[in-house]
């Protein structure tokens, strides 16, 4: 049956991301676009491509299949002791990221632990003799030399392969330079831990010392002879990593950037533009952020701007930043709207919610914003020219703009991955094709606005259901947390999965309540001090209002499922509201809020030593004796984001209270619900559990 093959397709296509172009870089004149894309919708090996905008011709610049000797995924290979093991599948050896010089003529990347450089014009790709397994490669703006990290050390090598040397080496066993993967670096985790000066003579480098961060252990319980994996994890209320910044010369001499690191221990953003190095630092309580201009001569930091909020200062992707003339780009939350500000002045209207800064080209600012929370559009602003909207078609839009050329990605409801075109004034758009697979299942969803808060929701009904032919059990399938919306104008793998559950006998309801992005700062901050009560209240409203509008929905049979935040929400739903929710599946749930990381949990609940009552009120473990409904707990034993101790502690409390429940532990599986190590059998287990306890039935034959 076609329906039954969807979970395997989601896993095989890595959630329909394979074959989708991404990570776009435009040449300064807009004449060429670099991007990553695998060669097919089921090929996990990322390749580097270049598009000539004038002709619309694509060129394959770097293909790991060729660079690694033409071996097929999973084939054995010899690494010569250089950082990858024989038998490593190419799926793990594709090009995951790259960086270019200012002219986009030189691209650097790492592959199989080796350092590579590509001449975009000629297509020549060369391996450089790095000191060992390399990561985080980036050319200087001139393309003359490449920086990379190896063994917690930041190194620089000339583009011709000579002169490899360390410019910042660890001065302690728990210290890294140029690597921001340790907790405590906040938004730097997702980026490179160093930034080139425009002239290529210096770098701003992050030093991360994790010695004070507590050690946690993850054991492989399926292999008792294997020692546990040790990770540094700053749980709420415990010590963060010590993050500092250094202006570093090519000879290794460096000057520390001076600010009050005790008062502002989070480095939220950093960079080096034409005006010099800069950073944004945040207080531990996240209520204050400073924007610092850094002197490259002596490291002195000057406060250029300060933001404060009684709950928390939201960190917006891409902000703060500066235009070429020095105008500070930031945001201001006023009367329920998140505005873009330029030089301190608000430039966007009430009701238009800023989502992200996408780029700055001279004085022109490209950003994403929403008037309708389910849609995201591209906007541009330039002093003297004003504000204008670049996209109008319903969807979720993002892109890159340089010298008047726009790489525009439109994610719509017709296919996952989006449609990408390159647009230049006065010329026809040039497509960058997506090679993503078409889903095996069509979505049948109705957009709703429920209750007095107009909760945005999607109702997924089985394709085989006809109104009036029988009642359907309701399955709430939200996320509900601050990091993600579920109800949007595009199509992603989670929408397909909701439809898959519907085909097995459920009316699946996905609702975004308070705390989710897209509806402004007041909506987001409604969960300050209480992570769950407003969110659960909105899910109850959504279920009851949807059933009022659709008589075929059965309020006597309501289930809820979720993963991560929504796993916590699902478990809490049957603990607190068994009158509404009759069964739950909770995956990778945080059950004791003290077991989650400092920056994310303290944002909403504060420090546990200051607000212990908030942590107690949000503890699922303390509410375990209330369970009266069927509950399935699932957790990957290799999860280093939400430690398995969360599920084990809740299960132990349930056992102590004499509350029956089911537990499914997954050896070798991390936090991703549909990532490596997961299988479609995990979804089937959930379906059968919910069918059994909600008396759901589906036709025996579907196509």
Coordinates of C-alpha atoms in Angstrom, one line a residue, residues 16 121 181 230 367 377 604 629 633 636:
X16 CA 12.6 15.1 1.7
X121 CA 36.0 29.6 -12.5
X181 CA 29.8 23.7 19.6
X230 CA 30.9 11.5 28.0
X367 CA 14.6 40.4 5.7
X377 CA 7.5 36.8 2.9
X604 CA 11.3 30.8 30.2
X629 CA -4.8 7.2 30.9
X633 CA 7.1 6.8 26.6
X636 CA 16.6 7.2 22.3

